[in-house]
Short mmCIF file of C-alpha atoms (C1' of nucleotides) in Angstrom, two decimals:
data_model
loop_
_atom_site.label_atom_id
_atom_site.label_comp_id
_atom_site.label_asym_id
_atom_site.label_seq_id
_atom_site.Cartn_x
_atom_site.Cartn_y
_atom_site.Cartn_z
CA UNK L 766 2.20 -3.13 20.11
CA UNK L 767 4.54 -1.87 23.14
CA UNK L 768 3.98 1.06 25.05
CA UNK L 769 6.48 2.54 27.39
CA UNK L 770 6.07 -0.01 30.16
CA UNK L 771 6.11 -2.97 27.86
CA UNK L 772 9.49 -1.60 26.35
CA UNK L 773 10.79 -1.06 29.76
CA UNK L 774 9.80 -5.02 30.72
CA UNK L 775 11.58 -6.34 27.19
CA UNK L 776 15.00 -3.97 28.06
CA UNK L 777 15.03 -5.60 31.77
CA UNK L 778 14.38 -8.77 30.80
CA UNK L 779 16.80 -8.66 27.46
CA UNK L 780 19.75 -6.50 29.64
CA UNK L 781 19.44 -9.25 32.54
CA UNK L 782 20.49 -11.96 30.04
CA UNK L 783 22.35 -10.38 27.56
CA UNK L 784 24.84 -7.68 29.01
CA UNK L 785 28.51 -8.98 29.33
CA UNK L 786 28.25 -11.65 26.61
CA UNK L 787 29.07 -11.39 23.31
CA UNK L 788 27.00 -11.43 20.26
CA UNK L 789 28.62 -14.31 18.61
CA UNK L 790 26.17 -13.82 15.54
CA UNK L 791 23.25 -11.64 13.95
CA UNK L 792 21.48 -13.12 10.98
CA UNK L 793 18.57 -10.96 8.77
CA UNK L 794 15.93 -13.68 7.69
CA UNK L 795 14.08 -10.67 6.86
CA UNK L 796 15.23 -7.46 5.58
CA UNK L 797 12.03 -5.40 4.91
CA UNK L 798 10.56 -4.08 8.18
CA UNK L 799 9.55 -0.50 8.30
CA UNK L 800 12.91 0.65 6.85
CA UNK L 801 15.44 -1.79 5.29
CA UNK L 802 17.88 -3.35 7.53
CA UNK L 803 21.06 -1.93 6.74
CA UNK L 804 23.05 -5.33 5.16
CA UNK L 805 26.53 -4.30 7.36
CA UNK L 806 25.03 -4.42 10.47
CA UNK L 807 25.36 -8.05 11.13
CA UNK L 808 28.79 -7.85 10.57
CA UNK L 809 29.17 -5.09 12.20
CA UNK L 810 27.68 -6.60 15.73
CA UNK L 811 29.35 -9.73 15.25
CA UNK L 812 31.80 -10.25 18.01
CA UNK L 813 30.85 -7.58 20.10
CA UNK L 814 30.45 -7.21 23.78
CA UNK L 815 26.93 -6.21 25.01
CA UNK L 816 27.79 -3.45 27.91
CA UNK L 817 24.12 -2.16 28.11
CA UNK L 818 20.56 -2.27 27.45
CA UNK L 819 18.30 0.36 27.95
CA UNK L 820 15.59 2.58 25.78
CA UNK L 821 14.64 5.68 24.53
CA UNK L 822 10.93 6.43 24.63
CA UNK L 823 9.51 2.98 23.27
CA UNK L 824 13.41 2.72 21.11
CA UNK L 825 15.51 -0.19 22.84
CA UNK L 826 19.14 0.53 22.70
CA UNK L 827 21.36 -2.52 22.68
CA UNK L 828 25.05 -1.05 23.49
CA UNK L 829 27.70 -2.58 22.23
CA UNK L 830 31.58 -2.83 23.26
CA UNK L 831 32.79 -1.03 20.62
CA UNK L 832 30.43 2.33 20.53
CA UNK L 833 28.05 0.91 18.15
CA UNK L 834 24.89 1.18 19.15
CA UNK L 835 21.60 -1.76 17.77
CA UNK L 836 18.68 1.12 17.52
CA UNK L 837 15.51 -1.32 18.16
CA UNK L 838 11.87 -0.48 18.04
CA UNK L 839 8.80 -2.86 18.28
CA UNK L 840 5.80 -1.06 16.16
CA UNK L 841 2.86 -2.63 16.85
CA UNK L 842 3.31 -6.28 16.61
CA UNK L 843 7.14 -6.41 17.46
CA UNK L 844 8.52 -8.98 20.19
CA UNK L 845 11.94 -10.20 21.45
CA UNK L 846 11.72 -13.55 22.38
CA UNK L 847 14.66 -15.75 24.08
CA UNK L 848 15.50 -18.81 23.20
CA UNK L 849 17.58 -20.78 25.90
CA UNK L 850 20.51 -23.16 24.85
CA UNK L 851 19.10 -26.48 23.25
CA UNK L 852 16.03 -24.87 22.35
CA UNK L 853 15.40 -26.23 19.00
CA UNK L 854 11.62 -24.21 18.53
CA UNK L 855 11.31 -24.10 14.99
CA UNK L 856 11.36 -20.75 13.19
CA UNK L 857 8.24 -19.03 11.56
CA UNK L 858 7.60 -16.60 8.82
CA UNK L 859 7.84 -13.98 11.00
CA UNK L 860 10.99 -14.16 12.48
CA UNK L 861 12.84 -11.20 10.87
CA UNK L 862 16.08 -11.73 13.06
CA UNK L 863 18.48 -13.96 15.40
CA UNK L 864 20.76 -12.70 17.44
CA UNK L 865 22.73 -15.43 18.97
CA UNK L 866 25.13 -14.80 22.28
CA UNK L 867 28.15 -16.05 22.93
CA UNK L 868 26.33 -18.95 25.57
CA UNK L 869 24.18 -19.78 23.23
CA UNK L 870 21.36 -18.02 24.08
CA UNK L 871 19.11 -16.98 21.03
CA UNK L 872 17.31 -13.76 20.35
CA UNK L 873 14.19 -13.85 17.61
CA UNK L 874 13.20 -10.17 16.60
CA UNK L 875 9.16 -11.17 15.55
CA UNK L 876 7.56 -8.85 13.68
CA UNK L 877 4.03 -9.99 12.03
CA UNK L 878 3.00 -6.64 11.13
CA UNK L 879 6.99 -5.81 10.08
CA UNK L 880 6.25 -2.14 11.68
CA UNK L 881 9.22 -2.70 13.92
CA UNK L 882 12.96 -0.88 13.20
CA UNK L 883 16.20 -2.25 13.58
CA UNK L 884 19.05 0.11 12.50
CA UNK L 885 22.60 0.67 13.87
CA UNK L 886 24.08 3.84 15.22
CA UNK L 887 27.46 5.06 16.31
CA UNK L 888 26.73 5.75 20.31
CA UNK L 889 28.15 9.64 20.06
CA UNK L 890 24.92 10.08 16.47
CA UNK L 891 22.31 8.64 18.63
CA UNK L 892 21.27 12.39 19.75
CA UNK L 893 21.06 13.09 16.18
CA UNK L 894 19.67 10.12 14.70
CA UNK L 895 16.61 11.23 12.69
CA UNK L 896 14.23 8.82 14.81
CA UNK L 897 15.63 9.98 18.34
CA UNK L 898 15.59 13.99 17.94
CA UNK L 899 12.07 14.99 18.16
CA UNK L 900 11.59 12.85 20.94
CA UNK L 901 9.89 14.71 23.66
CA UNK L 902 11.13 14.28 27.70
CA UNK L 903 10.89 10.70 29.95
CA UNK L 904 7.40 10.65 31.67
CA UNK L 905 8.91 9.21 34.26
CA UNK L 906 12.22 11.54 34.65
CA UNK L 907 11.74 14.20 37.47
CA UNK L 908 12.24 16.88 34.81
CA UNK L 909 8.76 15.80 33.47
CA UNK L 910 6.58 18.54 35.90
CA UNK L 911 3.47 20.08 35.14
CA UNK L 912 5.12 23.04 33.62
CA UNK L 913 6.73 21.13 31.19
CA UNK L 914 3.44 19.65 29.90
CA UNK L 915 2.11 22.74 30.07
CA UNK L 916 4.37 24.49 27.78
CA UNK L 917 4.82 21.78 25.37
CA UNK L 918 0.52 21.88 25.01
CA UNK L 919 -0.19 25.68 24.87
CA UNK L 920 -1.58 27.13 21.86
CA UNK L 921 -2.32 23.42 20.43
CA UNK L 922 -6.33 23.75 19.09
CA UNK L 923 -5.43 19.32 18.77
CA UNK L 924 -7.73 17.23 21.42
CA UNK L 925 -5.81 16.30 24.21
CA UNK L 926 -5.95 12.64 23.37
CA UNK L 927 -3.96 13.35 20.28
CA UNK L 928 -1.36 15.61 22.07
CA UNK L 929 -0.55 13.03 24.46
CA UNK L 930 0.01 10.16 22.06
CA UNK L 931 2.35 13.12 20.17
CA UNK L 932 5.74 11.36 20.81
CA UNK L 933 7.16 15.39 20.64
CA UNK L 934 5.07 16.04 23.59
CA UNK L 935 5.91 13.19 26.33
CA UNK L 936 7.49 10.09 24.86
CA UNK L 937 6.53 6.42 25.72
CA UNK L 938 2.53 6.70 25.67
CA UNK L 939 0.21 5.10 23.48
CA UNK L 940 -3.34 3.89 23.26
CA UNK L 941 -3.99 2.13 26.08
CA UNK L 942 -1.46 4.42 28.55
CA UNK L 943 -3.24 7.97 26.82
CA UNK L 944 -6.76 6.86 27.43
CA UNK L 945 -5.91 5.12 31.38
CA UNK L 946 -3.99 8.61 32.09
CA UNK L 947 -6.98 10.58 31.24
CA UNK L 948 -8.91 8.87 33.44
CA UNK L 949 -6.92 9.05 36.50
CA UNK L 950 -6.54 12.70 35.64
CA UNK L 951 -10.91 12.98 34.90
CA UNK L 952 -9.47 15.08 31.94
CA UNK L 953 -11.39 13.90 28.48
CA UNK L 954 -9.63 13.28 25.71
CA UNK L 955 -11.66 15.59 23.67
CA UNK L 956 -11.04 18.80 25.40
CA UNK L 957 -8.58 20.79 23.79
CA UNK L 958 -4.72 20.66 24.66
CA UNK L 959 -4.49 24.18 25.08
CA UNK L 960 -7.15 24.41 27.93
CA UNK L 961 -4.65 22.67 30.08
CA UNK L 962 -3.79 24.91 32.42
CA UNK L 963 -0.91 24.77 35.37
CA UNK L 964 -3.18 23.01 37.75
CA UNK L 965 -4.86 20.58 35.24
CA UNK L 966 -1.59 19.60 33.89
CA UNK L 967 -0.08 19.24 37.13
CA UNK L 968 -2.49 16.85 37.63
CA UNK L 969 -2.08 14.94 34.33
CA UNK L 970 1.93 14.86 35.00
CA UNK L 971 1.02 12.70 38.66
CA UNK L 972 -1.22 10.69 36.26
CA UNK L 973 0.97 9.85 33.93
CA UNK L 974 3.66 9.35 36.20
CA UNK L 975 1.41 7.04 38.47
CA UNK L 976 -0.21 4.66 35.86
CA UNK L 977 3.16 4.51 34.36
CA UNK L 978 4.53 3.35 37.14
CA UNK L 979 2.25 1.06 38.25
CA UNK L 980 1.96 -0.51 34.61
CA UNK L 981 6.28 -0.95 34.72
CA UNK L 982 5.72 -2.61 38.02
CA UNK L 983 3.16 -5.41 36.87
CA UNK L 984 5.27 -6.15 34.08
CA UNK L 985 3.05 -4.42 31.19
CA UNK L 986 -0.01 -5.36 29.95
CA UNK L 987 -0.57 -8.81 27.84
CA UNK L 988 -2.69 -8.79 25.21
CA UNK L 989 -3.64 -11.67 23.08
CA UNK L 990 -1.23 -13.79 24.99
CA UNK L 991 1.58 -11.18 24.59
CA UNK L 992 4.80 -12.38 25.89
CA UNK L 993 7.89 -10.82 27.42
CA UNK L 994 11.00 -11.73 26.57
CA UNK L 995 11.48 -14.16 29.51
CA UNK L 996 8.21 -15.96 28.55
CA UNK L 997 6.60 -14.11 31.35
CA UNK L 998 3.04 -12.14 31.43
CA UNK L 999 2.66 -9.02 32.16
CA UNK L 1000 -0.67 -8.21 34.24
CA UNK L 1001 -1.79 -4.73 33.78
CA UNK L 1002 -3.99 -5.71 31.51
CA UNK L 1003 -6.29 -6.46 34.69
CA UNK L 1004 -6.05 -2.65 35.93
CA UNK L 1005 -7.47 -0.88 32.90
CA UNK L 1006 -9.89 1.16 34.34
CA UNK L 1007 -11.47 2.30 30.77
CA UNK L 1008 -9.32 0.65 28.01
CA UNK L 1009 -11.76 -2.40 26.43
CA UNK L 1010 -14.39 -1.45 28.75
CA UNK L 1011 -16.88 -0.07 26.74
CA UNK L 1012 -19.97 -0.47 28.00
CA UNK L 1013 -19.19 -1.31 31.74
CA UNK L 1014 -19.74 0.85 34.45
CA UNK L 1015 -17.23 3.80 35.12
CA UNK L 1016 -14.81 2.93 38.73
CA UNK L 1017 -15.72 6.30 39.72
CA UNK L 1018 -18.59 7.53 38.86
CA UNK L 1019 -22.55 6.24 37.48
CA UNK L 1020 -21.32 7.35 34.18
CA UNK L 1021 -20.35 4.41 31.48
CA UNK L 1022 -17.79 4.00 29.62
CA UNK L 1023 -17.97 4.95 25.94
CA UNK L 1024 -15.88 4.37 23.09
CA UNK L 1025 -14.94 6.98 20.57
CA UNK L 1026 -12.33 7.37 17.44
CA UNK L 1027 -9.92 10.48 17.62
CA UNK L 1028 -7.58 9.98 14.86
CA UNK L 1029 -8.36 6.85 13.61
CA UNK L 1030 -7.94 5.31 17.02
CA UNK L 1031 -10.53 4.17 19.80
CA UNK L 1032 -10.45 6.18 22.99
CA UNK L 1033 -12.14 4.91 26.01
CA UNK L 1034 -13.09 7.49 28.71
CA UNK L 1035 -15.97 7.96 30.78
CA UNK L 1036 -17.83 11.27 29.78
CA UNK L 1037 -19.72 12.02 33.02
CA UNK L 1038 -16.50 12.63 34.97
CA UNK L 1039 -14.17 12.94 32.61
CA UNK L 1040 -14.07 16.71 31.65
"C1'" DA B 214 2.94 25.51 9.96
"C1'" DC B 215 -0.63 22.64 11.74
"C1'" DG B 216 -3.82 18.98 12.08
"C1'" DA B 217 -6.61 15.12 10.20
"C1'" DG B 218 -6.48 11.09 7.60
"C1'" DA B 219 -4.17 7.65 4.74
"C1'" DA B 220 -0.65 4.47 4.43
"C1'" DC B 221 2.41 0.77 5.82
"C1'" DC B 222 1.30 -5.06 6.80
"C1'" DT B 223 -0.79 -9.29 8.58
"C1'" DG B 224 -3.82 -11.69 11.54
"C1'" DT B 225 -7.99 -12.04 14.41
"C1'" DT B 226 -12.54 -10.69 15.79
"C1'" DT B 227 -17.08 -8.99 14.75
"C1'" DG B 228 -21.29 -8.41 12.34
"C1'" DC B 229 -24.53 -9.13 8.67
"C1'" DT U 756 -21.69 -21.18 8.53
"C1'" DG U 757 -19.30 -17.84 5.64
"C1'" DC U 758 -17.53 -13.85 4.06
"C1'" DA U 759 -16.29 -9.02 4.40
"C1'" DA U 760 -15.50 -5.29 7.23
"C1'" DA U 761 -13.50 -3.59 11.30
"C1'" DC U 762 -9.97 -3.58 14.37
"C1'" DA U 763 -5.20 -4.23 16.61
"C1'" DG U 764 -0.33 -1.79 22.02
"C1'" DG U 765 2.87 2.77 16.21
"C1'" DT U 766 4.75 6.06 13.32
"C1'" DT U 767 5.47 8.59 8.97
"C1'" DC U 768 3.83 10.73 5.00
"C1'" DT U 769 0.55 13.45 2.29
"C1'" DC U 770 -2.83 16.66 1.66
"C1'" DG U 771 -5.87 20.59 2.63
#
DNA sequence: ACGAGAACCTGTTTGC
DNA sequence: TGCAAACAGGTTCTCG
């Protein structure tokens, strides 16, 4: 469900409210998501501190006192919700975990889809752990350049659309973040990732960087009533240029939008001045 | 080794 | 109206 800027709106919200308490409990309603739940990790957060949250890519890292590490990811249909002191909401079916802290804050882990991951990592094996090491750089780290792109894309005969949703690439873009970048960038999706050259992916880099950006700053995009973890919506949803619009006219050009499947997954672009 | 497609799972929307 | 197919913000695995 969560790209990078959705991930980035769940670790603010979740870090504002949950670092310097103490997990007081973790409880597995639900052990079956992607990968089993280990069974010692509840009792391995219980009682622990919460000194950080942050992310890798679209992986949230909840740190705890101790060096342990709770190795999060959302999949497609994955959300943290918080539930304040008092509230009584019942839970549903697809409420795979509760963290509770030590004010009594709770924390449901909602998974319909059960794509999500929950797993937990000694702080000093996160650089090894088996779902962090391919990961390719930040987009939005100043070490992403052009060049960088550039190198990581040469000699791929892949469309471009698929390179850039390649976490090994650039890590933190998917669907809707691939097909907006592209646009900005009036690269298609179809043209090959090794025609990229310096100045095109120089170009894609300030895309990226820019629609990133101004998708963290509105809070993500809400889909299907999508909410953070502080109840709030995000708004990018209103700043697609070409994601959903199929049909419509293009923002920049006479050209219409069109919608295509590369890999099993609709791209929306605009084909007169995207090339 | 690389790239395309299937698979994982459930719910909602679309189209005949 | 009703049912089946298509589709959904992700990632891994298999196969050619």
């Amino acid at each position: 469900m969560p790209e990078l800027p959705e991930v980035e709106t769940v670790v603010r919200g979740l870090a504002r409210r949950m670092v310097g308490h103490r997990l007081t409990g973790v409880e597995l309603k639900r052990g079956d998501l992607r990968w089993r739940i280990p069974k010692t990790l509840p009792q391995k957060a219980r009682g622990q501190a919460i000194s950080a949250v942050d992310r890798r890519a679209k992986y949230i890292l909840i740190r705890l006192g101790d060096g342990g590490v709770l190795l999060l990811h959302l999949g497609m249909s994955g959300r943290l919700l918080l539930m304040e002191r008092g509230d009584e909401t019942p839970l549903d079916r697809h409420d795979h975990v509760l963290m509770t802290l030590d004010d009594g804050t709770r924390i449901r882990f909602n998974d319909v889809r059960r794509f999500g991951v929950l797993d937990y990592v000694r702080a000093e094996a996160l650089p090894k752990h088996k779902l962090l090491k391919g990961l390719g750089p930040e987009p939005l780290d100043p070490g992403f350049t052009g060049a960088v792109l550039a190198a990581a894309l040469r000699g791929k005969r892949t469309p471009l659309k698929a390179a850039l949703s390649d976490q090994r690439v650039v890590a933190g873009l998917g669907n809707i973040y691939v097909c907006e970048a592209l646009f900005q960038a009036e690269l298609s999706p179809k043209r090959l990732a090794r025609t990229v050259n310096a100045e095109r992916a120089e170009r894609l880099v300030a895309a990226i960087k820019d629609v990133l950006g101004r998708a963290v700053a509105a809070g993500g995009s809400s889909i299907r009533d999508y909410v953070q973890a502080t109840g709030e919506l995000g708004y990018f949803q209103h700043h697609w240029a070409v994601y959903d619009h199929e049909g419509e006219p293009c923002p920049r050009c006479r050209g219409v939008i069109k919608r295509i499947v590369q890999s099993g997954r609709s791209t929306f672009y605009c084909s007169k001045c995207q090339r």
